[in-house]
Coordinates of C-alpha atoms and ligand atoms in Angstrom, one line a residue:
M1 CA 55.8 144.5 174.7
L2 CA 55.2 147.3 177.2
R3 CA 53.1 145.1 179.4
L4 CA 55.7 142.3 179.3
T5 CA 58.9 144.3 179.8
G6 CA 57.8 147.7 181.1
M7 CA 59.5 149.3 178.1
D8 CA 58.1 150.7 175.0
P9 CA 60.3 149.6 172.1
D10 CA 58.9 152.3 169.8
R11 CA 61.4 155.1 170.1
L12 CA 60.7 157.4 167.2
A13 CA 58.3 160.3 167.5
E14 CA 56.6 159.1 164.3
E15 CA 56.1 155.6 165.8
K16 CA 54.5 157.1 168.9
R17 CA 52.3 159.4 166.8
R18 CA 51.1 156.7 164.4
G19 CA 51.0 153.9 167.0
L20 CA 53.0 151.5 164.9
T21 CA 56.6 150.2 164.8
I22 CA 58.7 151.5 161.9
D23 CA 62.2 150.6 162.8
L24 CA 63.7 148.0 165.2
G25 CA 63.1 148.4 168.8
F26 CA 64.7 146.8 171.8
A27 CA 63.4 145.7 175.2
W28 CA 64.2 143.1 177.9
C29 CA 62.9 141.6 181.0
A30 CA 63.6 139.0 183.7
L31 CA 61.4 135.9 183.5
P32 CA 60.1 134.3 186.7
S33 CA 63.1 132.0 186.9
G34 CA 65.3 135.1 186.9
R35 CA 66.6 134.4 183.4
E36 CA 66.9 137.6 181.4
V37 CA 65.5 137.7 177.9
G38 CA 66.0 140.4 175.3
F39 CA 63.6 141.2 172.5
V40 CA 64.2 142.7 169.1
D41 CA 60.8 144.3 168.3
V42 CA 60.2 144.4 164.6
P43 CA 57.6 146.3 162.6
G44 CA 54.6 144.4 161.5
H45 CA 53.5 146.6 158.6
E46 CA 54.6 145.3 155.2
R47 CA 56.0 148.7 154.2
F48 CA 58.7 148.2 156.8
I49 CA 59.5 144.6 156.1
R50 CA 63.2 145.5 155.3
N51 CA 63.6 146.6 158.9
M52 CA 61.8 143.5 160.1
L53 CA 64.3 141.4 158.1
A54 CA 67.3 143.3 159.6
G55 CA 66.0 142.5 163.1
V56 CA 65.1 138.8 162.7
G57 CA 68.3 137.9 160.7
P58 CA 70.5 136.9 163.5
V59 CA 67.6 135.8 165.8
R60 CA 66.4 132.2 166.2
L61 CA 63.8 132.4 168.9
V62 CA 60.5 133.9 168.0
L63 CA 57.6 135.5 169.8
F64 CA 55.0 135.7 167.0
V65 CA 52.1 138.1 167.6
V66 CA 48.6 137.8 166.2
A67 CA 45.8 140.0 167.4
A68 CA 42.6 138.1 168.3
D69 CA 40.3 140.7 166.9
E70 CA 41.9 140.9 163.5
G71 CA 43.3 137.4 163.1
W72 CA 45.7 136.3 160.4
K73 CA 46.7 139.1 158.1
P74 CA 48.8 139.2 154.9
Q75 CA 51.8 140.4 156.8
S76 CA 51.3 137.5 159.3
E77 CA 51.7 135.2 156.3
E78 CA 54.8 136.9 155.1
H79 CA 56.4 137.0 158.6
L80 CA 55.7 133.4 159.0
E81 CA 57.3 132.6 155.7
I82 CA 60.3 134.6 156.7
V83 CA 60.8 133.0 160.1
D84 CA 60.1 129.6 158.6
V85 CA 62.8 129.9 155.9
L86 CA 65.2 131.5 158.3
G87 CA 64.8 128.5 160.6
V88 CA 63.8 128.9 164.2
S89 CA 65.0 127.0 167.2
G90 CA 61.9 127.9 169.2
A91 CA 58.7 129.9 168.9
V92 CA 55.7 131.1 171.0
V93 CA 52.6 132.6 169.4
A94 CA 51.0 135.3 171.5
M95 CA 47.3 136.0 170.6
T96 CA 46.9 139.5 171.9
K97 CA 43.7 141.5 172.4
R98 CA 42.1 138.6 174.0
D99 CA 39.8 141.1 175.8
M100 CA 38.4 142.3 172.4
V101 CA 36.7 139.0 171.4
D102 CA 34.3 136.5 172.9
E103 CA 35.2 132.9 173.7
A104 CA 33.9 131.5 170.4
T105 CA 35.8 134.0 168.3
L106 CA 39.0 133.3 170.3
E107 CA 38.6 129.6 169.6
K108 CA 38.0 130.2 166.0
R109 CA 41.1 132.5 165.8
V110 CA 43.3 129.9 167.6
R111 CA 42.2 127.2 165.2
E112 CA 42.8 129.5 162.2
V113 CA 46.3 130.3 163.4
R114 CA 47.0 126.6 164.1
S115 CA 46.1 125.7 160.6
K116 CA 48.3 128.5 159.2
L117 CA 51.3 127.2 161.2
A118 CA 50.8 123.6 159.9
G119 CA 53.7 122.5 157.8
T120 CA 56.0 125.2 159.0
R121 CA 58.7 125.1 161.6
L122 CA 56.3 126.9 164.0
E123 CA 53.9 124.0 163.7
R124 CA 54.2 123.0 167.3
A125 CA 54.6 126.4 168.9
P126 CA 52.2 127.1 171.8
I127 CA 49.5 129.7 171.1
V128 CA 48.9 131.8 174.2
P129 CA 45.9 134.1 174.3
C130 CA 46.6 137.2 176.3
S131 CA 45.6 140.8 176.9
S132 CA 47.7 143.7 177.7
V133 CA 44.6 145.5 179.0
T134 CA 43.4 142.9 181.5
G135 CA 46.8 141.2 182.1
H136 CA 45.0 137.9 181.3
G137 CA 47.4 135.2 179.9
L138 CA 50.6 137.1 180.6
D139 CA 51.8 134.6 183.2
E140 CA 51.2 131.8 180.7
L141 CA 53.1 133.8 178.1
R142 CA 56.1 134.2 180.4
S143 CA 56.2 130.6 181.2
A144 CA 55.9 129.6 177.5
L145 CA 58.9 131.9 176.9
E146 CA 60.7 130.3 179.7
T147 CA 60.1 126.8 178.3
M148 CA 61.2 127.9 174.8
L149 CA 64.5 129.3 176.2
A150 CA 65.1 126.1 178.2
E151 CA 64.5 123.9 175.3
A152 CA 66.4 125.9 172.7
P153 CA 69.7 124.2 171.7
P154 CA 72.7 125.9 173.3
P155 CA 74.1 128.5 171.0
E156 CA 77.7 128.4 169.8
T157 CA 79.7 130.5 172.3
S158 CA 83.4 129.7 171.8
G159 CA 83.7 130.3 168.0
R160 CA 84.2 133.5 166.1
P161 CA 82.3 136.4 167.5
R162 CA 80.2 138.3 165.1
Q163 CA 77.8 141.2 165.7
F164 CA 75.5 142.1 162.8
I165 CA 75.2 145.9 163.2
D166 CA 71.6 147.0 163.2
R167 CA 71.9 150.5 164.6
V168 CA 74.7 153.2 164.6
F169 CA 74.5 156.3 166.7
T170 CA 76.7 158.9 168.5
I171 CA 76.6 159.6 172.2
K172 CA 78.0 162.9 173.3
G173 CA 81.2 162.3 175.1
A174 CA 81.4 158.6 174.3
G175 CA 81.5 158.7 170.5
T176 CA 80.2 156.1 168.1
V177 CA 78.1 153.2 169.3
V178 CA 76.9 150.2 167.3
T179 CA 74.2 147.8 168.5
G180 CA 73.4 144.3 167.3
T181 CA 72.9 140.7 168.2
L182 CA 76.2 139.1 169.2
T183 CA 76.6 135.5 168.1
G184 CA 79.5 133.0 167.9
G185 CA 81.8 134.1 170.6
P186 CA 82.6 136.8 173.1
L187 CA 83.8 140.4 172.7
A188 CA 85.9 142.2 175.4
V189 CA 86.6 145.8 176.2
G190 CA 90.1 146.7 175.0
E191 CA 90.1 144.3 172.0
E192 CA 90.8 145.5 168.5
A193 CA 87.7 144.9 166.4
E194 CA 87.3 144.7 162.7
V195 CA 84.3 146.0 160.8
L196 CA 83.5 144.1 157.6
P197 CA 83.2 144.3 154.7
T198 CA 85.1 147.7 155.0
G199 CA 88.0 146.3 157.0
H200 CA 87.9 149.3 159.3
R201 CA 89.7 148.6 162.6
A202 CA 88.8 150.1 166.0
R203 CA 89.3 149.4 169.6
I204 CA 86.4 148.4 171.7
R205 CA 86.1 151.1 174.4
G206 CA 83.0 149.9 176.1
L207 CA 80.3 147.2 176.0
Q208 CA 76.7 147.2 177.2
T209 CA 74.0 144.6 177.4
H210 CA 70.5 145.8 178.4
K211 CA 72.0 149.2 179.5
R212 CA 74.5 147.5 181.9
S213 CA 78.3 148.1 181.3
L214 CA 80.3 144.9 180.9
E215 CA 84.0 143.9 180.6
S216 CA 83.0 141.2 178.1
A217 CA 79.8 140.4 176.2
H218 CA 78.7 136.9 175.5
P219 CA 76.6 135.3 172.8
I220 CA 73.7 135.3 172.2
S221 CA 72.8 138.8 173.5
R222 CA 72.0 142.3 172.5
V223 CA 75.1 144.3 172.7
A224 CA 76.0 148.0 172.3
V225 CA 79.6 148.5 171.4
N226 CA 81.4 151.8 171.9
L227 CA 84.1 152.0 169.3
A228 CA 87.1 154.3 169.8
G229 CA 88.2 156.6 166.9
T230 CA 85.4 155.7 164.5
A231 CA 83.2 158.1 162.7
R232 CA 79.6 157.2 162.4
A233 CA 79.9 157.4 158.6
E234 CA 82.3 154.5 158.6
L235 CA 79.6 152.2 159.8
A236 CA 76.2 151.0 158.5
R237 CA 73.4 148.6 159.2
G238 CA 74.4 145.3 157.7
D239 CA 78.1 145.6 158.5
V240 CA 79.6 143.1 160.8
L241 CA 81.7 143.8 163.9
T242 CA 84.2 141.0 164.6
L243 CA 87.8 140.3 165.5
P244 CA 90.5 140.9 162.9
G245 CA 91.1 138.1 160.3
Q246 CA 88.4 135.7 161.5
W247 CA 85.9 136.3 158.8
R248 CA 86.1 137.0 155.1
P249 CA 83.4 139.0 153.3
T250 CA 82.0 137.4 150.2
S251 CA 80.0 138.5 147.2
L252 CA 79.6 135.1 145.7
F253 CA 78.4 132.0 147.5
E254 CA 76.5 128.8 147.1
A255 CA 73.5 127.7 149.0
R256 CA 70.4 125.5 149.2
I257 CA 67.2 127.4 148.9
R258 CA 63.5 126.6 149.2
T259 CA 60.8 128.8 147.7
V260 CA 58.0 129.9 150.0
R261 CA 54.7 128.0 149.8
G262 CA 52.7 131.1 148.7
L263 CA 55.0 131.9 145.8
A264 CA 52.9 133.6 143.1
H265 CA 55.3 133.3 140.2
P266 CA 58.0 130.7 139.5
L267 CA 61.4 131.8 140.7
T268 CA 63.7 132.3 137.7
Q269 CA 67.4 133.0 137.1
K270 CA 66.5 136.2 135.3
G271 CA 65.0 138.1 138.2
D272 CA 66.6 140.8 140.4
Y273 CA 66.6 139.8 144.0
K274 CA 67.4 141.2 147.4
L275 CA 69.2 139.1 149.9
Y276 CA 68.6 139.5 153.6
A277 CA 71.2 137.9 155.9
G278 CA 71.9 139.0 159.4
S279 CA 71.1 142.7 159.4
A280 CA 72.3 143.1 155.8
E281 CA 70.4 143.8 152.6
R282 CA 72.1 143.2 149.2
D283 CA 71.1 143.2 145.6
A284 CA 71.4 139.6 144.4
R285 CA 71.5 137.6 141.2
L286 CA 70.6 133.9 141.1
R287 CA 71.8 130.9 139.3
I288 CA 69.8 127.7 139.9
Y289 CA 71.8 124.4 139.6
G290 CA 69.9 121.7 137.7
A291 CA 66.8 123.7 136.9
T292 CA 65.8 126.9 135.1
E293 CA 63.0 127.9 137.5
M294 CA 61.5 127.0 140.8
T295 CA 57.9 126.4 141.8
P296 CA 56.4 126.9 145.3
G297 CA 58.0 124.8 148.1
M298 CA 60.7 123.5 145.8
E299 CA 64.3 123.1 146.9
A300 CA 67.5 123.6 144.8
Y301 CA 71.1 124.3 145.1
V302 CA 72.0 127.8 143.8
R303 CA 74.9 130.2 143.3
I304 CA 74.2 133.8 144.4
T305 CA 76.1 136.8 143.3
L306 CA 75.9 140.0 145.3
A307 CA 76.4 143.6 144.3
R308 CA 78.4 144.2 147.5
P309 CA 80.1 141.8 149.8
V310 CA 78.6 140.5 153.1
V311 CA 79.9 138.4 155.9
L312 CA 78.2 135.0 155.8
D313 CA 78.7 131.9 158.0
F314 CA 78.4 128.3 156.9
K315 CA 74.7 127.3 157.3
E316 CA 73.7 130.9 157.8
S317 CA 70.0 131.4 157.0
F318 CA 68.9 134.1 154.6
V319 CA 65.8 135.4 152.8
L320 CA 65.4 136.3 149.2
R321 CA 62.8 138.8 148.1
E322 CA 62.1 139.7 144.6
A323 CA 63.3 143.3 144.1
G324 CA 60.6 144.4 141.6
R325 CA 57.4 142.8 143.1
Q326 CA 58.8 143.2 146.7
E327 CA 57.7 139.7 147.6
T328 CA 59.5 137.2 149.8
V329 CA 60.2 134.4 147.4
A330 CA 62.6 132.0 149.1
G331 CA 64.9 131.3 152.0
G332 CA 68.0 129.3 152.3
E333 CA 71.1 128.1 154.0
V334 CA 74.6 129.1 153.0
L335 CA 76.8 126.1 152.1
D336 CA 80.0 127.6 150.6
V337 CA 81.2 131.1 151.1
D338 CA 84.1 130.8 148.7
P339 CA 83.0 128.4 146.0
P340 CA 85.4 127.1 143.3
H341 CA 84.9 128.0 139.6
V342 CA 82.1 125.9 138.1
H343 CA 83.9 124.8 135.0
G344 CA 82.9 121.3 134.1
S345 CA 82.5 119.6 137.5
D346 CA 79.0 119.3 138.9
P347 CA 78.7 121.4 142.1
V348 CA 75.7 119.5 143.5
P349 CA 77.5 116.5 145.1
R350 CA 79.9 118.9 146.8
L351 CA 77.0 121.0 148.1
R352 CA 75.0 118.0 149.2
A353 CA 78.0 116.8 151.2
R354 CA 78.4 120.2 152.8
A355 CA 74.7 120.3 153.7
E356 CA 75.2 117.0 155.6
S357 CA 78.3 118.3 157.4
G358 CA 78.6 120.0 160.7
R359 CA 81.2 122.8 161.2
G360 CA 83.9 120.4 162.3
S361 CA 83.6 118.0 159.4
L362 CA 83.3 121.0 157.0
A363 CA 87.0 121.9 157.7
W364 CA 87.9 118.5 156.3
R365 CA 85.6 118.8 153.4
L366 CA 87.2 122.1 152.4
V367 CA 90.6 120.5 152.5
E368 CA 89.3 117.6 150.5
D369 CA 87.6 119.9 147.9
R370 CA 90.6 122.0 147.4
G371 CA 93.5 119.6 147.9
A372 CA 95.5 122.1 149.9
V373 CA 94.4 125.0 152.1
R374 CA 96.2 127.3 154.5
A375 CA 95.2 126.7 158.1
V376 CA 94.2 130.4 158.5
D377 CA 91.9 130.1 155.5
V378 CA 90.3 127.0 157.0
F379 CA 89.3 129.1 160.0
A380 CA 88.2 132.1 158.1
L381 CA 86.1 130.1 155.6
T382 CA 84.6 127.6 158.0
G383 CA 85.0 128.8 161.6
A384 CA 86.5 125.4 162.4
R385 CA 90.0 124.8 163.5
A386 CA 92.9 123.2 161.6
S387 CA 92.7 120.4 164.2
D388 CA 89.2 119.6 163.1
A389 CA 90.5 119.1 159.5
V390 CA 93.2 116.9 160.8
A391 CA 90.7 114.9 162.8
G392 CA 88.8 114.4 159.6
G393 CA 91.9 113.0 157.8
A394 CA 93.8 116.1 156.5
I395 CA 97.6 116.1 156.7
R396 CA 99.2 119.1 158.3
I397 CA 102.4 120.3 156.6
E398 CA 103.7 123.5 158.1
S399 CA 101.0 126.1 157.8
W400 CA 99.1 124.0 155.2
L401 CA 96.4 121.3 155.3
L402 CA 96.4 118.7 152.6
S403 CA 94.2 115.9 151.6
P404 CA 96.1 112.6 151.7
S405 CA 95.3 111.9 148.1
V406 CA 97.0 115.2 147.0
A407 CA 99.9 114.5 149.3
Q408 CA 100.3 111.0 147.8
E409 CA 100.0 112.4 144.3
V410 CA 102.7 115.0 145.0
A411 CA 105.0 112.3 146.5
R412 CA 104.4 110.1 143.4
R413 CA 105.0 113.0 141.0
I414 CA 108.2 114.0 142.6
A415 CA 109.4 110.4 142.7
D416 CA 108.7 110.0 139.0
L417 CA 110.3 113.3 138.2
L418 CA 113.4 112.4 140.1
A419 CA 113.6 108.8 138.7
S420 CA 113.5 110.1 135.1
Y421 CA 115.9 112.9 136.0
H422 CA 118.4 110.5 137.5
A423 CA 118.1 108.2 134.4
E424 CA 118.7 111.1 132.1
H425 CA 121.5 112.7 134.2
P426 CA 123.2 109.8 136.1
L427 CA 126.2 112.0 136.8
R428 CA 124.3 114.8 138.4
L429 CA 123.7 114.9 142.1
G430 CA 120.0 115.7 141.8
L431 CA 117.3 118.0 140.5
E432 CA 117.4 121.7 141.4
V433 CA 114.7 122.5 144.0
A434 CA 113.6 125.5 141.8
E435 CA 112.8 123.0 138.9
A436 CA 110.9 120.7 141.3
R437 CA 108.8 123.7 142.3
V438 CA 107.9 124.4 138.7
A439 CA 106.9 120.8 138.2
L440 CA 104.6 121.0 141.3
S441 CA 103.0 124.3 140.1
E442 CA 101.7 122.4 137.1
H443 CA 99.5 120.4 139.4
K444 CA 95.7 121.0 138.9
S445 CA 94.7 122.0 142.4
G446 CA 96.6 125.2 142.7
L447 CA 99.8 124.0 144.3
S448 CA 101.5 126.9 142.5
D449 CA 102.2 128.6 145.8
V450 CA 106.0 128.6 146.3
A451 CA 105.7 128.3 150.1
L452 CA 103.4 125.3 149.6
A453 CA 105.8 123.6 147.2
D454 CA 108.7 124.1 149.6
A455 CA 106.5 122.7 152.5
L456 CA 105.7 119.7 150.4
L457 CA 109.3 119.1 149.5
S458 CA 110.6 119.4 153.0
N459 CA 107.9 117.1 154.1
L460 CA 109.1 114.5 151.6
V461 CA 112.6 115.1 153.0
Q462 CA 111.4 114.5 156.5
L463 CA 109.7 111.3 155.5
G464 CA 113.0 110.1 154.0
Q465 CA 111.4 109.8 150.5
V466 CA 113.7 112.5 149.1
V467 CA 117.2 113.6 150.1
R468 CA 118.1 117.2 149.9
E469 CA 121.7 118.3 149.3
G470 CA 122.4 122.0 148.9
T471 CA 120.0 123.3 146.3
T472 CA 119.2 119.9 144.8
I473 CA 117.0 117.0 145.7
R474 CA 117.4 113.3 144.8
L475 CA 116.0 109.9 145.5
P476 CA 117.7 108.1 148.4
S477 CA 118.5 105.3 145.9
H478 CA 120.4 107.6 143.6
V479 CA 124.1 107.3 144.3
L480 CA 126.2 109.3 142.1
T481 CA 129.3 107.2 140.9
T482 CA 131.8 107.3 138.1
I483 CA 133.4 104.0 139.2
G484 CA 133.4 101.6 136.4
R485 CA 132.9 104.3 133.8
A486 CA 135.5 104.2 131.0
D487 CA 135.2 107.9 130.3
A488 CA 135.8 108.8 134.0
D489 CA 138.9 106.5 134.1
R490 CA 140.2 108.1 131.0
L491 CA 139.7 111.5 132.3
V492 CA 141.5 110.8 135.6
A493 CA 144.3 109.0 133.8
L494 CA 144.7 111.9 131.4
V495 CA 144.9 114.5 134.1
A496 CA 147.3 112.4 136.2
A497 CA 149.6 111.8 133.1
A498 CA 149.8 115.5 132.3
E499 CA 150.5 116.8 135.8
P500 CA 151.9 119.2 136.8
T501 CA 150.4 121.0 133.7
P502 CA 147.2 119.1 133.0
P503 CA 144.7 120.3 130.3
T504 CA 142.3 123.0 131.6
V505 CA 138.5 122.3 132.1
K506 CA 137.9 124.2 128.9
E507 CA 140.4 122.0 127.0
L508 CA 139.0 118.9 128.5
R509 CA 135.5 119.9 127.3
I510 CA 136.9 120.3 123.8
M511 CA 138.4 116.9 124.1
G512 CA 134.8 115.6 124.7
F513 CA 134.6 115.2 128.5
A514 CA 131.2 116.2 129.8
A515 CA 130.9 118.9 132.5
D516 CA 128.7 116.5 134.5
L517 CA 131.5 113.9 134.3
M518 CA 134.1 116.3 135.6
K519 CA 131.8 117.4 138.4
A520 CA 131.0 113.9 139.4
T521 CA 134.6 112.7 139.5
C522 CA 135.3 115.7 141.7
A523 CA 132.2 115.0 143.9
E524 CA 133.6 111.5 144.4
G525 CA 137.1 112.8 145.2
R526 CA 138.8 111.2 142.2
L527 CA 139.8 114.7 141.0
I528 CA 140.0 118.0 142.9
Q529 CA 138.9 121.2 141.3
I530 CA 141.2 123.8 142.7
S531 CA 139.9 126.6 140.5
P532 CA 137.0 126.9 138.0
D533 CA 139.4 125.9 135.2
I534 CA 141.9 123.6 136.8
L535 CA 141.6 119.9 138.0
F536 CA 144.3 117.9 139.6
T537 CA 144.4 114.4 141.1
P538 CA 144.3 114.1 144.9
G539 CA 147.8 112.6 144.8
F540 CA 149.2 115.7 143.1
V541 CA 147.4 118.1 145.5
A542 CA 148.8 116.1 148.5
R543 CA 152.4 116.4 147.1
A544 CA 151.9 120.1 146.6
E545 CA 150.7 120.4 150.2
L546 CA 153.8 118.6 151.5
L547 CA 156.0 120.9 149.5
I548 CA 154.3 124.1 150.7
R549 CA 154.5 122.9 154.4
E550 CA 158.3 122.8 153.9
L551 CA 158.7 126.0 151.9
A552 CA 156.3 128.3 153.6
E553 CA 158.2 128.4 156.9
P554 CA 159.1 132.0 157.8
P555 CA 160.0 134.2 156.1
G556 CA 157.8 132.4 153.5
V557 CA 157.9 131.6 149.9
T558 CA 157.1 133.5 146.7
V559 CA 154.9 132.3 143.9
S560 CA 157.8 131.9 141.6
A561 CA 159.9 129.9 144.1
F562 CA 156.9 127.6 144.7
R563 CA 156.3 127.3 140.9
E564 CA 159.9 126.2 140.3
A565 CA 159.9 123.8 143.2
I566 CA 156.8 122.0 141.9
G567 CA 157.9 122.3 138.3
T568 CA 154.9 124.0 136.8
S569 CA 153.9 127.3 135.3
R570 CA 152.5 130.4 137.0
K571 CA 149.1 129.6 135.4
Y572 CA 148.9 126.6 137.8
A573 CA 151.0 127.7 140.7
L574 CA 148.9 130.7 141.6
P575 CA 145.6 128.9 141.7
I576 CA 147.2 126.1 143.8
L577 CA 148.3 128.7 146.4
E578 CA 145.0 130.5 146.3
Y579 CA 143.3 127.1 146.9
F580 CA 145.6 126.6 149.9
D581 CA 144.8 130.2 151.1
A582 CA 141.1 129.4 150.9
K583 CA 141.6 126.2 152.9
G584 CA 143.5 128.1 155.6
L585 CA 146.7 126.2 155.0
T586 CA 148.5 129.3 153.9
R587 CA 148.1 133.1 154.0
R588 CA 149.5 135.8 151.9
E589 CA 151.7 138.6 153.2
G590 CA 153.0 141.0 150.5
D591 CA 154.7 138.7 147.9
M592 CA 155.1 135.9 150.4
R593 CA 153.0 132.9 151.4
L594 CA 153.3 131.8 155.0
L595 CA 151.7 128.8 156.8
G596 CA 148.6 129.3 158.8
R597 CA 145.8 131.8 158.9
Ligands
LIG1 N1 42.4 146.1 173.9 C1 43.7 145.7 173.6 N2 44.4 146.5 172.9 C2 45.7 146.2 172.7 C3 46.2 145.0 173.2 N3 47.5 144.9 172.8 C4 47.8 146.0 172.1 N4 46.7 146.8 172.0 C5 46.6 148.0 171.3 O1 46.8 147.8 170.0 C6 47.5 148.9 169.3 C7 48.7 148.4 168.6 O2 49.6 147.8 169.5 P1 51.2 147.6 169.2 O3 51.7 146.9 170.4 O4 51.7 148.9 168.8 O5 51.1 146.7 168.0 P2 52.2 146.1 167.1 O6 52.0 144.7 166.8 O7 53.5 146.4 167.7 O8 52.1 146.9 165.8 P3 53.1 147.2 164.7 O9 54.3 147.7 165.4 O10 52.6 148.1 163.7 O11 53.4 145.8 164.1 C8 47.9 149.8 170.5 O12 46.9 150.9 170.5 C9 47.7 149.0 171.7 O13 47.3 149.7 172.8 C10 45.4 144.1 174.0 O14 45.7 143.1 174.4 N5 44.1 144.6 174.2
LIG2 MG1 55.1 147.4 167.2

């Protein structure tokens, strides 16, 4: 590393003294093309494998080092298993200490390493013999790194930024600094950042990559972030630095895992495991779908429960080690960071479909799985945009995304509900919206959210499938009418015959007229309700209006004068005048009614 970059990544006094790496180290250099490359130097010794895992978690390009004099060692095997299960997008193997062995030994070592790589994702990695003492092979090593970088798939750069924190320290005068590998998207000075899983918020005061200060940092790179107003104790290795609301920590997820080829004991559901993802380490429990144990090299879908939440991405790679024996046992790929309850339905088809999805189509899968999802949740749970879900077939209704089948089912349910309501209550305008909400909340896929129910209903209104009037909804075909109904004709005739002192609403109820019937005749204009308890025919109200227009000229008319003129009692006269007041026809001044407002 020193020879390649001019920097010694071993920082600790103990590392210098013992001549080995204990914790993560960092170095960088420019390659012949001018391209800059950063290295996360990880410890080789098996005692420090946890630090090794924290370093390689977010990294997908590997410089794998094997010494020519010692050859393949047990830790080489474990490191290979780890980078193999994590998945690499490129690798170079450096065979160092080339100066320590003769040609024949070197060839033997190269063959040995080649055979160890067989069947792994490093299978086709170039093996470059080199020596830091003589400088032999270093040019070849640089050009192999250059080729690896050139051939690596372009990383995601315009998604959600995420920096897995691997070091936290304080700089006098500057405050707290966190370092890590930035992936997903950019971070900029001045932005408010969020630390997860704690939810701590802090402003980004400064950014550095390779000791250069930057206004914005871009993935994938090593970044040191200076956070304003944050105590060192609020941050730890394994935390994630991101932008507010874009990620959601999880302590329960589903994944596909594969056991390592050298697995000594079958993997069971009973064991205690450690999960390594990004720079995080967590205690984990395992549930294997469709099997009780796993043998070497076997694949399975699993559900993993963590003792503390961690921030995981879709298709994020992770490593599982057995806590007791301290062995790397499996690696995997995250498929669902927020899985549904497993009652009854088989999770495997859903997970298989997710495994075959890219990020964009995952957004649609989430909507399809759940039936209805908020757009902000789609982003936080998949990293994909609501528009990706819509492109897949989701229907956007206000801030929600729905699968068409759920939208159709809701429409059908409401239509059925209204049809039976109208049949049962032909004289009612429609169903109260509040009742429709309750009916929707009984839907299986959690449509109980009031905002969602309202969004669904207003969508049906927009589509013309439902008509909303006041607080009620009805089918467009439902026309409320009392025409042709004998009871309505009788009611109107009875009121007309008894004017100017018709029976009150209470009395009419006792006589057997339904409240709905009275409401409906009023809604149609066959009767006018002038007060809660009094109904008149429109003809009578028109006559009363003519009369008041004559009488209420200045200086106005008293209640009793009006009562006498219309030939009724005070019980009716007062409500009629109040009805006219409310309409703006008359106004009250002392004991007098006058025309106008
Ligand atoms: N002769 C010779 N010695 C080398 C060469 N490369 C490294 N060394 C020596 O080997 C020792 C270990 O080198 P490091 O670079 O610390 O090895 P490492 O792989 O980082 O070791 P860990 O951090 O413990 O995993 C040091 O004393 C180096 O000087 C080489 O090419 N030739
Ligand atoms: Mg080292």
